[in-house]
Amino acid sequence: MLILLLAACGGQGGGTRTANATVGTWNYGGQNVGIALVLWTVLPEPTHPDGFVINVTGPNNLSWSAGPNRSSVVGPAFWWWRNSSLIPSSGEYRIAASLPGNPNFSRTLQVDATATLPQPQGVTLQATTNTATISWQAVSGAQSYYVELWQLDNNNNLSALRFSWYTTATQVQFTQAAQITLPPGNYRARVFAANVDFTKFGNLDQAAQLDPQFKLSSALSSSAIQVQSTGTLRVLELPHQGPEPDAGTSD
């Protein structure tokens, strides 16, 4: 499960929706698709200390709870989650949560479990002496991307998330500087594609983005970069691995 939050100061426009959520599919390259969920809301007050839980029910007795979710910031905020252990079926889903300023939030929607985003293709890492560039091909139907740079353990499994980016481009870049450095080790990238624009969720009036069902996909880079003890970056080719749906998740 992955929980991510973005918040920004801001007021609430009159007559606008202040919360919405949607659920759908997560194409991570496994035999089946997983389930994905996203919530956007305008917080009139912090959720600390107790936070809130969001609940999803669906066909075939599907039941999923995510949380508690906490924020100390007032204004627009969003969270999103993914779960490969739950396989969605087509049909009606209900999402419910007791949100600050919206204690009875709920919605129902129809989900087509066969409707997915293609996985990002051509996820590559290139490196110069102190710069790493992560690039990929545009995904049909995607509105934005979320990119992670993970440090690997001794078995080349995702171990520690070092940097992440939201973007609408198909490339991000990391440059080591005096105050921004990577510890020695091997690093791999993961790219998520989404049919919503994550980069706009720090703004007001974003509820309509979540009216359709959510579609999420992801893929790992085929290569890694190595940070040597001197700080120099170089590219390493990695052996092919199967999908890693929940490896290295964070909250």
GROMACS .gro file of C-alpha atoms in nm:
model
  251
    1MET     CA    1   0.000   0.000   0.000
    2LEU     CA    2   0.129   0.345  -0.083
    3ILE     CA    3   0.015   0.664   0.080
    4LEU     CA    4   0.125   1.000  -0.053
    5LEU     CA    5   0.023   1.347   0.054
    6LEU     CA    6   0.046   1.691  -0.095
    7ALA     CA    7  -0.099   1.993   0.080
    8ALA     CA    8  -0.096   2.367   0.023
    9CYS     CA    9  -0.248   2.665   0.197
   10GLY     CA   10  -0.571   2.788   0.041
   11GLY     CA   11  -0.930   2.875   0.104
   12GLN     CA   12  -1.250   2.722  -0.026
   13GLY     CA   13  -1.454   2.870  -0.308
   14GLY     CA   14  -1.825   2.904  -0.262
   15GLY     CA   15  -2.033   2.628  -0.419
   16THR     CA   16  -1.735   2.415  -0.517
   17ARG     CA   17  -1.691   2.050  -0.425
   18THR     CA   18  -1.430   2.010  -0.154
   19ALA     CA   19  -1.373   1.634  -0.172
   20ASN     CA   20  -1.384   1.349  -0.418
   21ALA     CA   21  -1.235   1.002  -0.450
   22THR     CA   22  -1.218   0.732  -0.713
   23VAL     CA   23  -1.111   0.371  -0.737
   24GLY     CA   24  -0.998   0.154  -1.026
   25THR     CA   25  -0.718  -0.061  -1.163
   26TRP     CA   26  -0.343  -0.082  -1.114
   27ASN     CA   27  -0.149  -0.244  -1.397
   28TYR     CA   28   0.190  -0.341  -1.251
   29GLY     CA   29   0.274  -0.622  -1.494
   30GLY     CA   30   0.149  -0.913  -1.285
   31GLN     CA   31  -0.079  -1.195  -1.389
   32ASN     CA   32  -0.373  -0.991  -1.259
   33VAL     CA   33  -0.425  -0.620  -1.209
   34GLY     CA   34  -0.437  -0.473  -0.862
   35ILE     CA   35  -0.665  -0.207  -0.722
   36ALA     CA   36  -0.586   0.165  -0.689
   37LEU     CA   37  -0.755   0.448  -0.499
   38VAL     CA   38  -0.710   0.825  -0.487
   39LEU     CA   39  -0.869   1.091  -0.265
   40TRP     CA   40  -0.854   1.470  -0.301
   41THR     CA   41  -0.997   1.707  -0.042
   42VAL     CA   42  -0.971   2.062   0.092
   43LEU     CA   43  -0.882   2.038   0.459
   44PRO     CA   44  -1.036   2.314   0.674
   45GLU     CA   45  -0.825   2.196   0.966
   46PRO     CA   46  -0.541   1.951   1.028
   47THR     CA   47  -0.625   1.583   1.061
   48HIS     CA   48  -0.378   1.530   1.346
   49PRO     CA   49  -0.364   1.351   1.578
   50ASP     CA   50  -0.618   1.083   1.490
   51GLY     CA   51  -0.636   1.113   1.112
   52PHE     CA   52  -0.909   0.947   0.909
   53VAL     CA   53  -0.971   0.611   0.744
   54ILE     CA   54  -1.111   0.565   0.394
   55ASN     CA   55  -1.313   0.250   0.321
   56VAL     CA   56  -1.385   0.082  -0.012
   57THR     CA   57  -1.635  -0.197  -0.077
   58GLY     CA   58  -1.705  -0.366  -0.407
   59PRO     CA   59  -1.814  -0.682  -0.589
   60ASN     CA   60  -1.734  -1.029  -0.455
   61ASN     CA   61  -1.723  -0.897  -0.097
   62LEU     CA   62  -1.422  -0.675  -0.167
   63SER     CA   63  -1.340  -0.465   0.138
   64TRP     CA   64  -1.040  -0.236   0.179
   65SER     CA   65  -0.954   0.023   0.444
   66ALA     CA   66  -0.666   0.269   0.416
   67GLY     CA   67  -0.539   0.479   0.702
   68PRO     CA   68  -0.529   0.644   0.942
   69ASN     CA   69  -0.427   0.931   0.713
   70ARG     CA   70  -0.287   1.243   0.875
   71SER     CA   71  -0.197   1.594   0.768
   72SER     CA   72  -0.085   1.891   0.973
   73VAL     CA   73  -0.150   2.134   0.685
   74VAL     CA   74  -0.472   2.316   0.594
   75GLY     CA   75  -0.580   2.342   0.229
   76PRO     CA   76  -0.593   2.111  -0.075
   77ALA     CA   77  -0.444   1.768  -0.010
   78PHE     CA   78  -0.448   1.424  -0.168
   79TRP     CA   79  -0.358   1.067  -0.090
   80TRP     CA   80  -0.334   0.766  -0.317
   81TRP     CA   81  -0.295   0.397  -0.255
   82ARG     CA   82  -0.239   0.074  -0.444
   83ASN     CA   83  -0.286  -0.291  -0.346
   84SER     CA   84  -0.183  -0.594  -0.549
   85SER     CA   85  -0.338  -0.846  -0.311
   86LEU     CA   86  -0.689  -0.730  -0.406
   87ILE     CA   87  -0.803  -0.815  -0.759
   88PRO     CA   88  -1.083  -0.583  -0.872
   89SER     CA   89  -1.395  -0.713  -1.044
   90SER     CA   90  -1.623  -0.507  -1.265
   91GLY     CA   91  -1.926  -0.363  -1.089
   92GLU     CA   92  -2.035  -0.103  -0.836
   93TYR     CA   93  -1.793   0.028  -0.572
   94ARG     CA   94  -1.860   0.249  -0.271
   95ILE     CA   95  -1.601   0.481  -0.114
   96ALA     CA   96  -1.666   0.634   0.229
   97ALA     CA   97  -1.467   0.843   0.476
   98SER     CA   98  -1.517   1.083   0.765
   99LEU     CA   99  -1.313   1.380   0.648
  100PRO     CA  100  -1.247   1.709   0.829
  101GLY     CA  101  -1.522   1.941   0.713
  102ASN     CA  102  -1.695   1.655   0.529
  103PRO     CA  103  -1.772   1.385   0.789
  104ASN     CA  104  -2.018   1.194   0.571
  105PHE     CA  105  -1.826   1.177   0.245
  106SER     CA  106  -1.931   0.886   0.023
  107ARG     CA  107  -1.974   0.806  -0.343
  108THR     CA  108  -2.054   0.507  -0.559
  109LEU     CA  109  -1.920   0.442  -0.907
  110GLN     CA  110  -1.903   0.171  -1.168
  111VAL     CA  111  -1.559   0.021  -1.228
  112ASP     CA  112  -1.458  -0.167  -1.541
  113ALA     CA  113  -1.186  -0.406  -1.424
  114THR     CA  114  -1.068  -0.455  -1.782
  115ALA     CA  115  -0.999  -0.082  -1.827
  116THR     CA  116  -0.629  -0.026  -1.756
  117LEU     CA  117  -0.345   0.206  -1.845
  118PRO     CA  118  -0.053   0.051  -2.036
  119GLN     CA  119   0.264   0.013  -1.834
  120PRO     CA  120   0.533   0.277  -1.896
  121GLN     CA  121   0.776   0.151  -2.159
  122GLY     CA  122   1.143   0.228  -2.207
  123VAL     CA  123   1.209   0.327  -1.846
  124THR     CA  124   1.581   0.403  -1.851
  125LEU     CA  125   1.849   0.554  -1.631
  126GLN     CA  126   2.137   0.749  -1.777
  127ALA     CA  127   2.423   0.895  -1.576
  128THR     CA  128   2.708   1.139  -1.606
  129THR     CA  129   2.961   1.206  -1.331
  130ASN     CA  130   2.708   1.367  -1.097
  131THR     CA  131   2.372   1.364  -1.280
  132ALA     CA  132   2.116   1.085  -1.323
  133THR     CA  133   1.836   1.115  -1.580
  134ILE     CA  134   1.524   0.897  -1.567
  135SER     CA  135   1.322   0.885  -1.889
  136TRP     CA  136   1.036   0.683  -2.036
  137GLN     CA  137   0.794   0.681  -2.326
  138ALA     CA  138   0.464   0.867  -2.299
  139VAL     CA  139   0.177   0.644  -2.186
  140SER     CA  140  -0.148   0.666  -2.383
  141GLY     CA  141  -0.423   0.794  -2.154
  142ALA     CA  142  -0.187   0.920  -1.882
  143GLN     CA  143  -0.225   1.274  -1.748
  144SER     CA  144   0.077   1.269  -1.517
  145TYR     CA  145   0.353   1.053  -1.373
  146TYR     CA  146   0.506   0.981  -1.035
  147VAL     CA  147   0.874   0.884  -1.040
  148GLU     CA  148   1.075   0.721  -0.764
  149LEU     CA  149   1.449   0.668  -0.718
  150TRP     CA  150   1.511   0.373  -0.487
  151GLN     CA  151   1.828   0.249  -0.324
  152LEU     CA  152   1.867  -0.128  -0.365
  153ASP     CA  153   1.973  -0.385  -0.109
  154ASN     CA  154   2.239  -0.649  -0.167
  155ASN     CA  155   1.987  -0.861  -0.363
  156ASN     CA  156   1.890  -0.571  -0.592
  157ASN     CA  157   1.550  -0.536  -0.422
  158LEU     CA  158   1.398  -0.193  -0.355
  159SER     CA  159   1.510  -0.089  -0.010
  160ALA     CA  160   1.498   0.286   0.061
  161LEU     CA  161   1.315   0.559  -0.130
  162ARG     CA  162   1.558   0.850  -0.176
  163PHE     CA  163   1.381   1.088  -0.416
  164SER     CA  164   1.045   1.121  -0.587
  165TRP     CA  165   0.887   1.355  -0.842
  166TYR     CA  166   0.541   1.438  -0.978
  167THR     CA  167   0.557   1.548  -1.341
  168THR     CA  168   0.366   1.573  -1.667
  169ALA     CA  169   0.690   1.531  -1.865
  170THR     CA  170   0.858   1.204  -1.965
  171GLN     CA  171   1.190   1.277  -1.798
  172VAL     CA  172   1.323   1.384  -1.458
  173GLN     CA  173   1.678   1.456  -1.352
  174PHE     CA  174   1.874   1.439  -1.030
  175THR     CA  175   2.200   1.628  -0.987
  176GLN     CA  176   2.425   1.571  -0.689
  177ALA     CA  177   2.528   1.892  -0.516
  178ALA     CA  178   2.693   1.989  -0.191
  179GLN     CA  179   2.376   1.944   0.016
  180ILE     CA  180   2.202   1.687  -0.208
  181THR     CA  181   2.391   1.360  -0.239
  182LEU     CA  182   2.311   0.992  -0.265
  183PRO     CA  183   2.475   0.745  -0.024
  184PRO     CA  184   2.704   0.489  -0.192
  185GLY     CA  185   2.511   0.197  -0.341
  186ASN     CA  186   2.296   0.091  -0.636
  187TYR     CA  187   1.975   0.272  -0.734
  188ARG     CA  188   1.677   0.188  -0.953
  189ALA     CA  189   1.388   0.395  -1.084
  190ARG     CA  190   1.016   0.321  -1.087
  191VAL     CA  191   0.763   0.518  -1.291
  192PHE     CA  192   0.388   0.533  -1.224
  193ALA     CA  193   0.145   0.661  -1.487
  194ALA     CA  194  -0.200   0.789  -1.388
  195ASN     CA  195  -0.512   0.908  -1.570
  196VAL     CA  196  -0.532   1.206  -1.331
  197ASP     CA  197  -0.299   1.506  -1.312
  198PHE     CA  198  -0.127   1.473  -0.976
  199THR     CA  199   0.055   1.802  -1.034
  200LYS     CA  200  -0.271   1.998  -1.003
  201PHE     CA  201  -0.394   1.845  -0.678
  202GLY     CA  202  -0.234   2.121  -0.471
  203ASN     CA  203  -0.496   2.356  -0.620
  204LEU     CA  204  -0.863   2.416  -0.548
  205ASP     CA  205  -1.144   2.290  -0.773
  206GLN     CA  206  -0.990   1.953  -0.858
  207ALA     CA  207  -1.283   1.731  -0.759
  208ALA     CA  208  -1.396   1.676  -1.120
  209GLN     CA  209  -1.065   1.507  -1.202
  210LEU     CA  210  -1.177   1.215  -0.986
  211ASP     CA  211  -1.519   1.161  -1.141
  212PRO     CA  212  -1.400   0.882  -1.379
  213GLN     CA  213  -1.256   0.557  -1.247
  214PHE     CA  214  -0.889   0.564  -1.148
  215LYS     CA  215  -0.631   0.400  -1.374
  216LEU     CA  216  -0.275   0.350  -1.255
  217SER     CA  217   0.020   0.161  -1.404
  218SER     CA  218   0.387   0.123  -1.315
  219ALA     CA  219   0.718  -0.020  -1.433
  220LEU     CA  220   1.076  -0.047  -1.309
  221SER     CA  221   1.383   0.065  -1.499
  222SER     CA  222   1.583  -0.209  -1.669
  223SER     CA  223   1.910  -0.067  -1.539
  224ALA     CA  224   2.047   0.085  -1.222
  225ILE     CA  225   2.294   0.355  -1.134
  226GLN     CA  226   2.580   0.301  -0.893
  227VAL     CA  227   2.704   0.566  -0.656
  228GLN     CA  228   3.063   0.496  -0.567
  229SER     CA  229   3.234   0.608  -0.249
  230THR     CA  230   3.371   0.912  -0.433
  231GLY     CA  231   3.020   1.014  -0.542
  232THR     CA  232   3.066   0.928  -0.911
  233LEU     CA  233   2.758   0.783  -1.086
  234ARG     CA  234   2.769   0.501  -1.340
  235VAL     CA  235   2.503   0.284  -1.507
  236LEU     CA  236   2.467  -0.087  -1.426
  237GLU     CA  237   2.264  -0.339  -1.624
  238LEU     CA  238   2.040  -0.554  -1.406
  239PRO     CA  239   1.912  -0.909  -1.469
  240HIS     CA  240   1.547  -0.927  -1.575
  241GLN     CA  241   1.306  -0.952  -1.284
  242GLY     CA  242   0.934  -1.011  -1.267
  243PRO     CA  243   0.688  -0.753  -1.137
  244GLU     CA  244   0.752  -0.615  -0.789
  245PRO     CA  245   0.405  -0.490  -0.702
  246ASP     CA  246   0.445  -0.400  -0.337
  247ALA     CA  247   0.822  -0.404  -0.291
  248GLY     CA  248   0.964  -0.102  -0.119
  249THR     CA  249   0.637   0.074  -0.042
  250SER     CA  250   0.625   0.364   0.202
  251ASP     CA  251   0.378   0.562   0.406
   0.00000   0.00000   0.00000
